[in-house]
Amino acid sequence: MAKLTVSDLDLKGKKVLMRVDFNVPIKDGVIGNDNRIVAALPTIKYVSEHGGKAILLSHLGRIKKEEDKPGLSMRPVAERLSNLLNKPVTFVPTTEGKQLEDAIDGLNDGDVLVMENTRYEDVKNGENVKRESGNDPELGKYWASLGDVFVNDAFGTAHRSHASNVGIASNMGQTAAGFLMEKEIKFIGGAVDNPEHPFVAILGGAKVSDKIGVIDNLLAKADKILIGGGMTYTFYAAKGMKIGNSLVEKDKIDLAKEILDKAGDKLVLPTDSVVAEKFDNDAAHKTVDGDIPDGYMALDIGPKSIAEFEDVLKSAKTVVWNGPMGVFEMSNYAEGTLEIGKFLGTLTEAKTIVGGGDSTAAVQQLGVADKLSHISTGGGASLEYLEGKTLPGIAAISDK
Ligand code: AMP
C-alpha cells in the first residue's frame, strides 16, 4: 500500500516533528560536507512554507561515552542549516526537559528548531544506556508528545529501529514520509516490488558475503544480475577456474556454487579481468581472458566484460547498481566502474538506481549523477531494502 507523505498532511499551525538525516562528517566542529543537510532542505522548506513548526531531530555519529558528546553536538549543523535556509534556526542544546519544551512552545508557524543529537540519549550520567539506539519505549513516547504529527525523512536509518524513528512513529497518530524518503520508497521499493522489465542488477564490491541476501532476493525478480568486483573470484573458484592471488572467500565457495546452479544464465560473470602482480596502482598489470594466472590478482573487469555488460544493459528498463566493478580507488583499476557509471548515464529510457557509497562516488566523480533516476542516500538501508527485508523505519510510516 502507498505510504502517507508530507504533502498529504495539513501542516498549518502544527508542531511537526521531523526525523532528518543530518549525520554529516564533522571534525572539531567543522562540517566536512553538507550534502545531507542540503538534501533535507526541500522537506524542511515545505513544512515551514505550509505553516508548520518544524522540530528537527537527527543523530550525528556514535556516542559511547560522555566525552564523545561535545564533538558531536548538532550546534554547527543548526548554524549551517540557518545559512542554507537564510533564516534563523533555533538550536536547543538538549534532547529532553523544560528548555526544549519551552522552546517548542515559543515557536511561531513556519519556524525551524533543531534539537541536540538524538544519540546524546545513548549515554546518561556516564552510563551507556542506549535509549535512542535501543528504542527505549519511554523516550519514543516522550519525543512523540512534543509534536502533533511526525515526518520521517531519514532513509539512512530506516533499517534501524530507534526511538527517533520507530519509537516516535509508534506513539504518533500520523507518520508521513518526507520527500527524500518518498523517493527512496518509489525507486528502490518500486524496483524490488514492481520493476519494469527487463530488470538488470549490477552487483560489485569486495565480498559475496555482503551481497548474498541481495543476490538471493534479486534472482527471483531480475532478468539478469551482472557480477563484478572482488566477489567475482569466489564465483570463479566455485566454477573450478583459476583465481591466482585474487580476493576469495573460501568459506563461501559452496554457497557460490549453489547460487550459480540456481541462477543458470541469469547471473553474468565477467569474462576478462585486469590483473596485477600486487595490490598496487603501479604494479605491472595486464588484461587476461578467463582464468587468473598464478602470481596475479584480478583488480578490475576487463574491456570485453564492460562491452558485454553494456550489451545487457542497453535494453534494460530498470537498473539497480550497488558496488564497484574493481578497485576503483586506484586509477589503473577504475575503468570498469567508471565505464559502467558513464553508460548508465546514457540509458534515458530506463529507471537507473544507484546505491552504496562507492558506486555513488563513481557517478558523482563522473558528473553523471543528475542523468540517473535515483541515487540512494542510505548504504546499509538500501542494501537491506534490496534484500527484500521490511525496513522498520518505513514500516512505521502510516499508509495513505
Ligand atoms: P563493498 O564495500 O563491498 O562495496 O566493496 C568496496 C570495495 O571493494 C572497494 O574498496 C574496492 O576497492 C574493493 N574491490 C572491488 N573490486 C575488488 C577486487 N577485484 N579485488 C579487491 N578488492 C576489490
Short mmCIF file of C-alpha atoms and ligand atoms in Angstrom, two decimals:
data_model
loop_
_atom_site.label_atom_id
_atom_site.label_comp_id
_atom_site.label_asym_id
_atom_site.label_seq_id
_atom_site.Cartn_x
_atom_site.Cartn_y
_atom_site.Cartn_z
CA MET A 1 0.00 0.00 0.00
CA ALA A 2 1.18 3.54 -0.70
CA LYS A 3 2.62 5.46 2.20
CA LEU A 4 1.42 8.78 3.55
CA THR A 5 3.73 11.61 2.52
CA VAL A 6 4.32 15.09 3.87
CA SER A 7 2.26 16.61 1.04
CA ASP A 8 -0.79 14.70 2.33
CA LEU A 9 -0.63 16.46 5.71
CA ASP A 10 -2.38 19.56 6.94
CA LEU A 11 0.58 21.36 8.48
CA LYS A 12 -0.73 24.82 9.32
CA GLY A 13 -0.02 25.64 12.96
CA LYS A 14 1.07 22.08 13.69
CA LYS A 15 4.13 21.09 15.66
CA VAL A 16 5.82 18.89 13.06
CA LEU A 17 8.44 16.54 14.45
CA MET A 18 10.84 15.70 11.66
CA ARG A 19 13.44 12.92 11.70
CA VAL A 20 16.09 14.05 9.24
CA ASP A 21 19.49 12.63 8.36
CA PHE A 22 22.00 15.27 9.45
CA ASN A 23 24.70 12.69 10.08
CA VAL A 24 27.35 14.75 8.32
CA PRO A 25 31.13 14.29 8.57
CA ILE A 26 32.30 16.67 11.30
CA LYS A 27 35.69 17.32 12.88
CA ASP A 28 36.46 19.87 15.60
CA GLY A 29 33.06 21.41 15.00
CA VAL A 30 33.72 21.88 11.28
CA ILE A 31 31.36 20.22 8.81
CA GLY A 32 33.28 18.37 6.09
CA ASN A 33 30.47 18.16 3.58
CA ASP A 34 26.92 19.39 3.95
CA ASN A 35 25.28 17.23 1.24
CA ARG A 36 22.91 15.65 3.71
CA ILE A 37 21.73 18.99 5.10
CA VAL A 38 21.19 20.28 1.57
CA ALA A 39 19.30 17.08 0.67
CA ALA A 40 16.90 17.61 3.59
CA LEU A 41 16.05 21.21 2.61
CA PRO A 42 13.06 20.51 0.32
CA THR A 43 11.07 18.78 3.06
CA ILE A 44 12.06 21.31 5.73
CA LYS A 45 11.14 24.24 3.45
CA TYR A 46 7.86 22.60 2.51
CA VAL A 47 6.86 22.19 6.16
CA SER A 48 7.90 25.72 7.03
CA GLU A 49 6.22 27.30 3.97
CA HIS A 50 2.99 25.46 4.77
CA GLY A 51 2.86 26.95 8.26
CA GLY A 52 4.24 24.00 10.20
CA LYS A 53 6.56 24.47 13.18
CA ALA A 54 9.47 22.24 12.18
CA ILE A 55 11.15 20.44 15.08
CA LEU A 56 14.14 18.59 13.66
CA LEU A 57 15.75 15.51 15.19
CA SER A 58 18.78 13.66 13.89
CA HIS A 59 21.63 11.55 15.13
CA LEU A 60 25.23 12.58 14.49
CA GLY A 61 27.99 9.97 14.74
CA ARG A 62 28.10 7.48 17.58
CA ILE A 63 28.05 8.35 21.24
CA LYS A 64 29.57 5.71 23.52
CA LYS A 65 30.82 7.88 26.38
CA GLU A 66 30.26 11.37 27.81
CA GLU A 67 33.46 12.63 26.20
CA ASP A 68 32.05 11.86 22.73
CA LYS A 69 29.30 14.42 23.20
CA PRO A 70 30.95 17.84 22.74
CA GLY A 71 32.49 16.91 19.36
CA LEU A 72 29.16 15.56 18.12
CA SER A 73 26.89 18.44 19.03
CA MET A 74 24.26 19.44 16.49
CA ARG A 75 25.01 23.15 17.02
CA PRO A 76 27.24 23.60 13.92
CA VAL A 77 24.63 21.73 11.87
CA ALA A 78 21.88 24.08 13.07
CA GLU A 79 24.09 27.05 12.13
CA ARG A 80 24.72 25.65 8.66
CA LEU A 81 21.03 24.96 8.22
CA SER A 82 20.26 28.55 9.16
CA ASN A 83 22.70 29.76 6.47
CA LEU A 84 21.21 27.44 3.87
CA LEU A 85 17.63 28.44 4.70
CA ASN A 86 18.64 32.04 5.01
CA LYS A 87 16.61 32.48 8.17
CA PRO A 88 17.07 31.98 11.90
CA VAL A 89 17.03 28.43 13.26
CA THR A 90 16.59 27.82 16.98
CA PHE A 91 19.11 25.37 18.40
CA VAL A 92 18.25 23.64 21.68
CA PRO A 93 21.29 22.04 23.32
CA THR A 94 19.36 19.26 24.95
CA THR A 95 17.21 16.28 23.99
CA GLU A 96 14.59 16.49 26.74
CA GLY A 97 13.22 18.68 29.50
CA LYS A 98 11.85 22.15 30.16
CA GLN A 99 14.30 24.08 27.99
CA LEU A 100 13.30 22.01 24.96
CA GLU A 101 9.58 22.11 25.76
CA ASP A 102 9.62 25.89 26.33
CA ALA A 103 11.50 26.45 23.06
CA ILE A 104 8.89 24.39 21.21
CA ASP A 105 6.03 26.27 22.90
CA GLY A 106 7.63 29.53 21.74
CA LEU A 107 7.70 28.58 18.04
CA ASN A 108 5.62 30.52 15.52
CA ASP A 109 4.17 29.00 12.37
CA GLY A 110 6.96 28.44 9.84
CA ASP A 111 9.78 28.47 12.42
CA VAL A 112 12.53 25.85 12.44
CA LEU A 113 14.11 24.30 15.55
CA VAL A 114 16.96 21.82 15.77
CA MET A 115 17.24 19.62 18.84
CA GLU A 116 20.56 18.28 20.15
CA ASN A 117 21.94 14.99 18.73
CA THR A 118 19.43 12.20 19.47
CA ARG A 119 22.29 9.89 20.41
CA TYR A 120 23.11 12.06 23.43
CA GLU A 121 20.36 9.84 24.89
CA ASP A 122 22.60 6.79 24.42
CA VAL A 123 24.82 7.87 27.32
CA LYS A 124 23.35 9.20 30.56
CA ASN A 125 25.48 10.11 33.59
CA GLY A 126 28.39 8.27 32.04
CA GLU A 127 26.41 5.10 31.51
CA ASN A 128 25.91 3.54 28.09
CA VAL A 129 22.12 3.19 28.27
CA LYS A 130 21.35 3.29 24.52
CA ARG A 131 17.96 4.95 25.00
CA GLU A 132 17.94 6.18 21.38
CA SER A 133 19.57 3.30 19.52
CA GLY A 134 17.90 0.68 21.74
CA ASN A 135 14.48 2.29 21.09
CA ASP A 136 13.65 2.87 24.75
CA PRO A 137 9.81 2.96 24.78
CA GLU A 138 9.64 5.91 27.21
CA LEU A 139 11.93 8.02 25.05
CA GLY A 140 9.91 7.46 21.85
CA LYS A 141 6.75 8.29 23.77
CA TYR A 142 8.27 11.46 25.23
CA TRP A 143 9.55 12.75 21.89
CA ALA A 144 6.19 11.94 20.25
CA SER A 145 4.46 14.04 22.96
CA LEU A 146 6.37 17.11 21.72
CA GLY A 147 4.64 17.20 18.34
CA ASP A 148 1.30 16.85 16.57
CA VAL A 149 2.49 14.90 13.53
CA PHE A 150 5.68 13.11 12.55
CA VAL A 151 7.57 13.29 9.26
CA ASN A 152 10.35 10.76 8.71
CA ASP A 153 12.82 11.81 6.03
CA ALA A 154 15.83 9.81 7.24
CA PHE A 155 16.13 6.83 4.91
CA GLY A 156 19.72 6.18 6.08
CA THR A 157 18.42 4.90 9.43
CA ALA A 158 15.25 3.24 8.10
CA HIS A 159 16.79 -0.21 8.61
CA ARG A 160 17.18 0.51 12.32
CA SER A 161 14.50 0.51 14.96
CA HIS A 162 15.46 3.55 17.02
CA ALA A 163 13.49 5.80 19.36
CA SER A 164 13.75 8.74 16.92
CA ASN A 165 12.12 6.89 14.05
CA VAL A 166 10.12 3.79 15.07
CA GLY A 167 9.71 4.92 18.69
CA ILE A 168 8.11 8.24 17.76
CA ALA A 169 6.03 6.73 14.95
CA SER A 170 4.50 4.11 17.19
CA ASN A 171 3.31 6.82 19.58
CA MET A 172 2.00 9.21 16.94
CA GLY A 173 -1.34 9.21 15.16
CA GLN A 174 0.10 10.14 11.79
CA THR A 175 3.59 9.48 10.43
CA ALA A 176 4.40 10.60 6.91
CA ALA A 177 7.40 10.15 4.64
CA GLY A 178 9.39 13.26 3.71
CA PHE A 179 10.32 13.85 0.07
CA LEU A 180 13.68 12.06 0.32
CA MET A 181 12.12 9.03 1.95
CA GLU A 182 9.29 9.08 -0.58
CA LYS A 183 11.83 8.94 -3.44
CA GLU A 184 13.70 6.01 -1.89
CA ILE A 185 10.43 4.11 -1.48
CA LYS A 186 9.37 4.93 -5.03
CA PHE A 187 12.63 3.88 -6.68
CA ILE A 188 14.20 1.16 -4.55
CA GLY A 189 10.89 -0.16 -3.24
CA GLY A 190 9.50 0.08 -6.78
CA ALA A 191 12.42 -1.85 -8.27
CA VAL A 192 12.12 -4.60 -5.69
CA ASP A 193 8.32 -4.91 -5.67
CA ASN A 194 7.23 -3.98 -9.13
CA PRO A 195 10.09 -3.46 -11.59
CA GLU A 196 9.63 -2.67 -15.22
CA HIS A 197 11.36 -5.41 -17.22
CA PRO A 198 13.99 -6.10 -18.37
CA PHE A 199 15.32 -5.51 -14.85
CA VAL A 200 19.10 -5.73 -14.60
CA ALA A 201 21.06 -5.59 -11.33
CA ILE A 202 24.77 -4.83 -11.25
CA LEU A 203 26.42 -6.02 -8.08
CA GLY A 204 30.04 -5.43 -7.22
CA GLY A 205 32.22 -4.78 -4.22
CA ALA A 206 34.60 -6.86 -2.23
CA LYS A 207 32.65 -9.72 -0.78
CA VAL A 208 29.98 -12.23 -1.75
CA SER A 209 29.02 -12.49 1.90
CA ASP A 210 27.90 -8.83 1.99
CA LYS A 211 25.71 -9.17 -1.09
CA ILE A 212 24.36 -12.68 -0.72
CA GLY A 213 20.98 -11.52 0.56
CA VAL A 214 20.66 -9.10 -2.35
CA ILE A 215 21.66 -11.72 -4.94
CA ASP A 216 19.18 -14.18 -3.46
CA ASN A 217 16.29 -11.73 -3.46
CA LEU A 218 17.03 -10.27 -6.89
CA LEU A 219 17.44 -13.68 -8.52
CA ALA A 220 13.69 -14.03 -8.11
CA LYS A 221 12.96 -10.59 -9.57
CA ALA A 222 15.68 -9.51 -12.01
CA ASP A 223 16.18 -10.72 -15.56
CA LYS A 224 19.96 -10.53 -15.29
CA ILE A 225 22.45 -9.99 -12.48
CA LEU A 226 25.84 -8.71 -13.60
CA ILE A 227 28.60 -9.50 -11.13
CA GLY A 228 31.82 -7.51 -10.82
CA GLY A 229 34.40 -6.59 -8.20
CA GLY A 230 36.25 -8.84 -5.81
CA MET A 231 33.32 -11.19 -5.30
CA THR A 232 33.67 -12.36 -8.90
CA TYR A 233 36.59 -14.56 -7.96
CA THR A 234 34.75 -16.54 -5.32
CA PHE A 235 32.35 -17.41 -8.17
CA TYR A 236 35.32 -18.23 -10.41
CA ALA A 237 36.64 -20.59 -7.69
CA ALA A 238 33.19 -22.18 -7.44
CA LYS A 239 33.33 -22.89 -11.17
CA GLY A 240 36.75 -24.53 -10.73
CA MET A 241 38.55 -21.70 -12.52
CA LYS A 242 41.99 -20.47 -11.51
CA ILE A 243 41.98 -17.30 -9.43
CA GLY A 244 45.70 -16.67 -8.75
CA ASN A 245 46.01 -14.38 -5.72
CA SER A 246 42.64 -12.72 -6.22
CA LEU A 247 40.34 -11.94 -3.35
CA VAL A 248 38.37 -15.05 -2.38
CA GLU A 249 36.08 -16.07 0.46
CA LYS A 250 36.95 -19.73 0.80
CA ASP A 251 34.08 -20.44 3.17
CA LYS A 252 31.61 -19.03 0.63
CA ILE A 253 32.67 -21.16 -2.36
CA ASP A 254 29.97 -23.78 -1.72
CA LEU A 255 27.38 -21.06 -1.40
CA ALA A 256 28.61 -19.51 -4.65
CA LYS A 257 28.18 -22.93 -6.31
CA GLU A 258 24.60 -23.13 -5.08
CA ILE A 259 23.88 -19.65 -6.42
CA LEU A 260 25.39 -20.50 -9.80
CA ASP A 261 23.28 -23.67 -10.05
CA LYS A 262 20.13 -21.84 -9.08
CA ALA A 263 20.79 -18.81 -11.29
CA GLY A 264 21.57 -20.51 -14.59
CA ASP A 265 22.29 -17.85 -17.21
CA LYS A 266 20.67 -15.11 -15.14
CA LEU A 267 23.96 -14.50 -13.37
CA VAL A 268 26.58 -12.98 -15.67
CA LEU A 269 30.23 -13.10 -14.63
CA PRO A 270 33.00 -11.02 -16.22
CA THR A 271 34.80 -12.94 -18.97
CA ASP A 272 38.03 -10.95 -18.72
CA SER A 273 39.88 -9.17 -15.93
CA VAL A 274 42.63 -6.65 -15.38
CA VAL A 275 45.22 -8.49 -13.30
CA ALA A 276 48.21 -7.14 -11.40
CA GLU A 277 51.22 -8.61 -9.66
CA LYS A 278 50.47 -6.67 -6.48
CA PHE A 279 47.65 -4.71 -4.84
CA ASP A 280 49.26 -1.51 -6.03
CA ASN A 281 48.35 1.03 -8.69
CA ASP A 282 51.90 0.99 -10.03
CA ALA A 283 52.26 -2.81 -10.17
CA ALA A 284 52.75 -4.48 -13.55
CA HIS A 285 49.28 -5.25 -14.90
CA LYS A 286 47.59 -6.68 -17.99
CA THR A 287 44.21 -7.94 -19.22
CA VAL A 288 43.51 -11.67 -19.32
CA ASP A 289 40.62 -13.84 -20.51
CA GLY A 290 39.04 -16.28 -18.05
CA ASP A 291 41.47 -17.91 -15.59
CA ILE A 292 43.64 -15.63 -13.47
CA PRO A 293 47.28 -16.66 -13.89
CA ASP A 294 49.45 -17.68 -10.93
CA GLY A 295 51.20 -14.75 -9.33
CA TYR A 296 48.47 -12.26 -10.34
CA MET A 297 45.39 -10.84 -8.67
CA ALA A 298 42.33 -9.61 -10.53
CA LEU A 299 41.56 -5.98 -9.68
CA ASP A 300 39.05 -4.89 -12.33
CA ILE A 301 36.76 -6.27 -15.00
CA GLY A 302 38.28 -6.13 -18.49
CA PRO A 303 37.14 -4.28 -21.65
CA LYS A 304 35.36 -7.32 -23.10
CA SER A 305 33.29 -7.68 -19.92
CA ILE A 306 32.47 -3.96 -19.99
CA ALA A 307 31.14 -4.35 -23.55
CA GLU A 308 29.18 -7.49 -22.62
CA PHE A 309 27.65 -5.77 -19.57
CA GLU A 310 26.71 -2.74 -21.69
CA ASP A 311 25.07 -5.05 -24.20
CA VAL A 312 22.82 -6.47 -21.46
CA LEU A 313 22.16 -3.01 -20.01
CA LYS A 314 21.20 -1.25 -23.22
CA SER A 315 17.69 -2.74 -23.37
CA ALA A 316 17.03 -2.57 -19.61
CA LYS A 317 14.04 -0.66 -18.28
CA THR A 318 15.12 -0.88 -14.64
CA VAL A 319 18.74 -0.94 -13.45
CA VAL A 320 19.97 -1.19 -9.89
CA TRP A 321 23.69 -0.78 -9.24
CA ASN A 322 25.44 -1.45 -5.95
CA GLY A 323 29.21 -1.87 -5.54
CA PRO A 324 32.26 -1.07 -7.69
CA MET A 325 33.46 -3.32 -10.53
CA GLY A 326 37.06 -3.16 -9.33
CA VAL A 327 39.49 -1.38 -7.05
CA PHE A 328 38.31 1.94 -8.42
CA GLU A 329 40.26 3.90 -5.78
CA MET A 330 43.36 3.12 -7.90
CA SER A 331 43.26 4.76 -11.34
CA ASN A 332 44.58 1.72 -13.21
CA TYR A 333 41.72 -0.43 -11.92
CA ALA A 334 38.93 2.13 -12.09
CA GLU A 335 37.90 1.73 -15.71
CA GLY A 336 35.25 -0.95 -15.19
CA THR A 337 33.45 1.09 -12.53
CA LEU A 338 33.75 4.38 -14.43
CA GLU A 339 32.65 2.94 -17.79
CA ILE A 340 29.60 1.28 -16.25
CA GLY A 341 28.71 4.52 -14.45
CA LYS A 342 29.10 6.50 -17.67
CA PHE A 343 26.97 4.01 -19.59
CA LEU A 344 24.17 4.21 -17.04
CA GLY A 345 24.07 7.94 -17.70
CA THR A 346 23.17 7.20 -21.35
CA LEU A 347 20.19 5.00 -20.51
CA THR A 348 17.49 7.62 -20.86
CA GLU A 349 14.65 5.10 -21.24
CA ALA A 350 15.43 3.21 -18.04
CA LYS A 351 14.95 3.82 -14.36
CA THR A 352 18.54 3.88 -13.12
CA ILE A 353 19.09 3.48 -9.40
CA VAL A 354 22.44 3.64 -7.65
CA GLY A 355 23.12 2.70 -4.05
CA GLY A 356 26.19 2.26 -1.88
CA GLY A 357 28.99 4.72 -1.15
CA ASP A 358 31.45 3.60 -3.83
CA SER A 359 29.08 3.44 -6.79
CA THR A 360 27.61 6.77 -5.72
CA ALA A 361 31.10 8.30 -5.51
CA ALA A 362 31.83 6.96 -9.01
CA VAL A 363 28.77 8.52 -10.64
CA GLN A 364 29.39 11.80 -8.82
CA GLN A 365 33.03 11.82 -9.91
CA LEU A 366 31.86 11.23 -13.48
CA GLY A 367 29.33 14.02 -13.27
CA VAL A 368 26.52 11.73 -14.45
CA ALA A 369 24.60 11.66 -11.16
CA ASP A 370 21.95 14.08 -12.49
CA LYS A 371 21.33 11.82 -15.51
CA LEU A 372 20.30 8.92 -13.26
CA SER A 373 16.84 8.42 -11.83
CA HIS A 374 17.85 7.95 -8.21
CA ILE A 375 20.96 7.98 -6.05
CA SER A 376 20.16 6.40 -2.73
CA THR A 377 21.09 8.29 0.43
CA GLY A 378 21.41 5.15 2.55
CA GLY A 379 24.11 2.49 2.27
CA GLY A 380 23.04 -0.17 4.76
CA ALA A 381 19.38 0.73 4.40
CA SER A 382 19.43 0.44 0.60
CA LEU A 383 21.15 -2.97 0.78
CA GLU A 384 18.58 -4.30 3.24
CA TYR A 385 15.79 -2.87 1.09
CA LEU A 386 17.24 -4.68 -1.95
CA GLU A 387 17.40 -7.85 0.14
CA GLY A 388 13.62 -7.63 0.32
CA LYS A 389 13.63 -7.00 4.07
CA THR A 390 10.97 -4.91 5.72
CA LEU A 391 12.70 -1.76 6.96
CA PRO A 392 11.25 -0.87 10.37
CA GLY A 393 11.54 2.88 9.74
CA ILE A 394 9.42 2.56 6.58
CA ALA A 395 7.00 0.03 8.04
CA ALA A 396 6.26 2.57 10.79
CA ILE A 397 5.10 5.22 8.28
CA SER A 398 1.31 5.38 8.03
CA ASP A 399 -0.41 4.01 4.95
CA LYS A 400 -2.22 6.53 2.79
P1 AMP B 1 31.98 -3.05 -0.79
O1 AMP B 1 32.20 -2.22 0.42
O2 AMP B 1 31.68 -4.47 -0.53
O3 AMP B 1 31.03 -2.41 -1.78
O4 AMP B 1 33.39 -3.13 -1.51
C1 AMP B 1 34.03 -2.00 -2.00
C2 AMP B 1 35.50 -2.27 -2.06
O5 AMP B 1 35.73 -3.41 -2.86
C3 AMP B 1 36.25 -1.13 -2.69
O6 AMP B 1 37.09 -0.57 -1.73
C4 AMP B 1 37.03 -1.80 -3.80
O7 AMP B 1 38.37 -1.36 -3.86
C5 AMP B 1 37.01 -3.25 -3.43
N1 AMP B 1 37.18 -4.14 -4.59
C6 AMP B 1 36.49 -4.09 -5.74
N2 AMP B 1 36.95 -5.00 -6.59
C7 AMP B 1 37.98 -5.63 -6.00
C8 AMP B 1 38.87 -6.65 -6.39
N3 AMP B 1 38.79 -7.20 -7.61
N4 AMP B 1 39.80 -7.05 -5.51
C9 AMP B 1 39.88 -6.50 -4.29
N5 AMP B 1 39.06 -5.52 -3.85
C10 AMP B 1 38.12 -5.08 -4.70
#
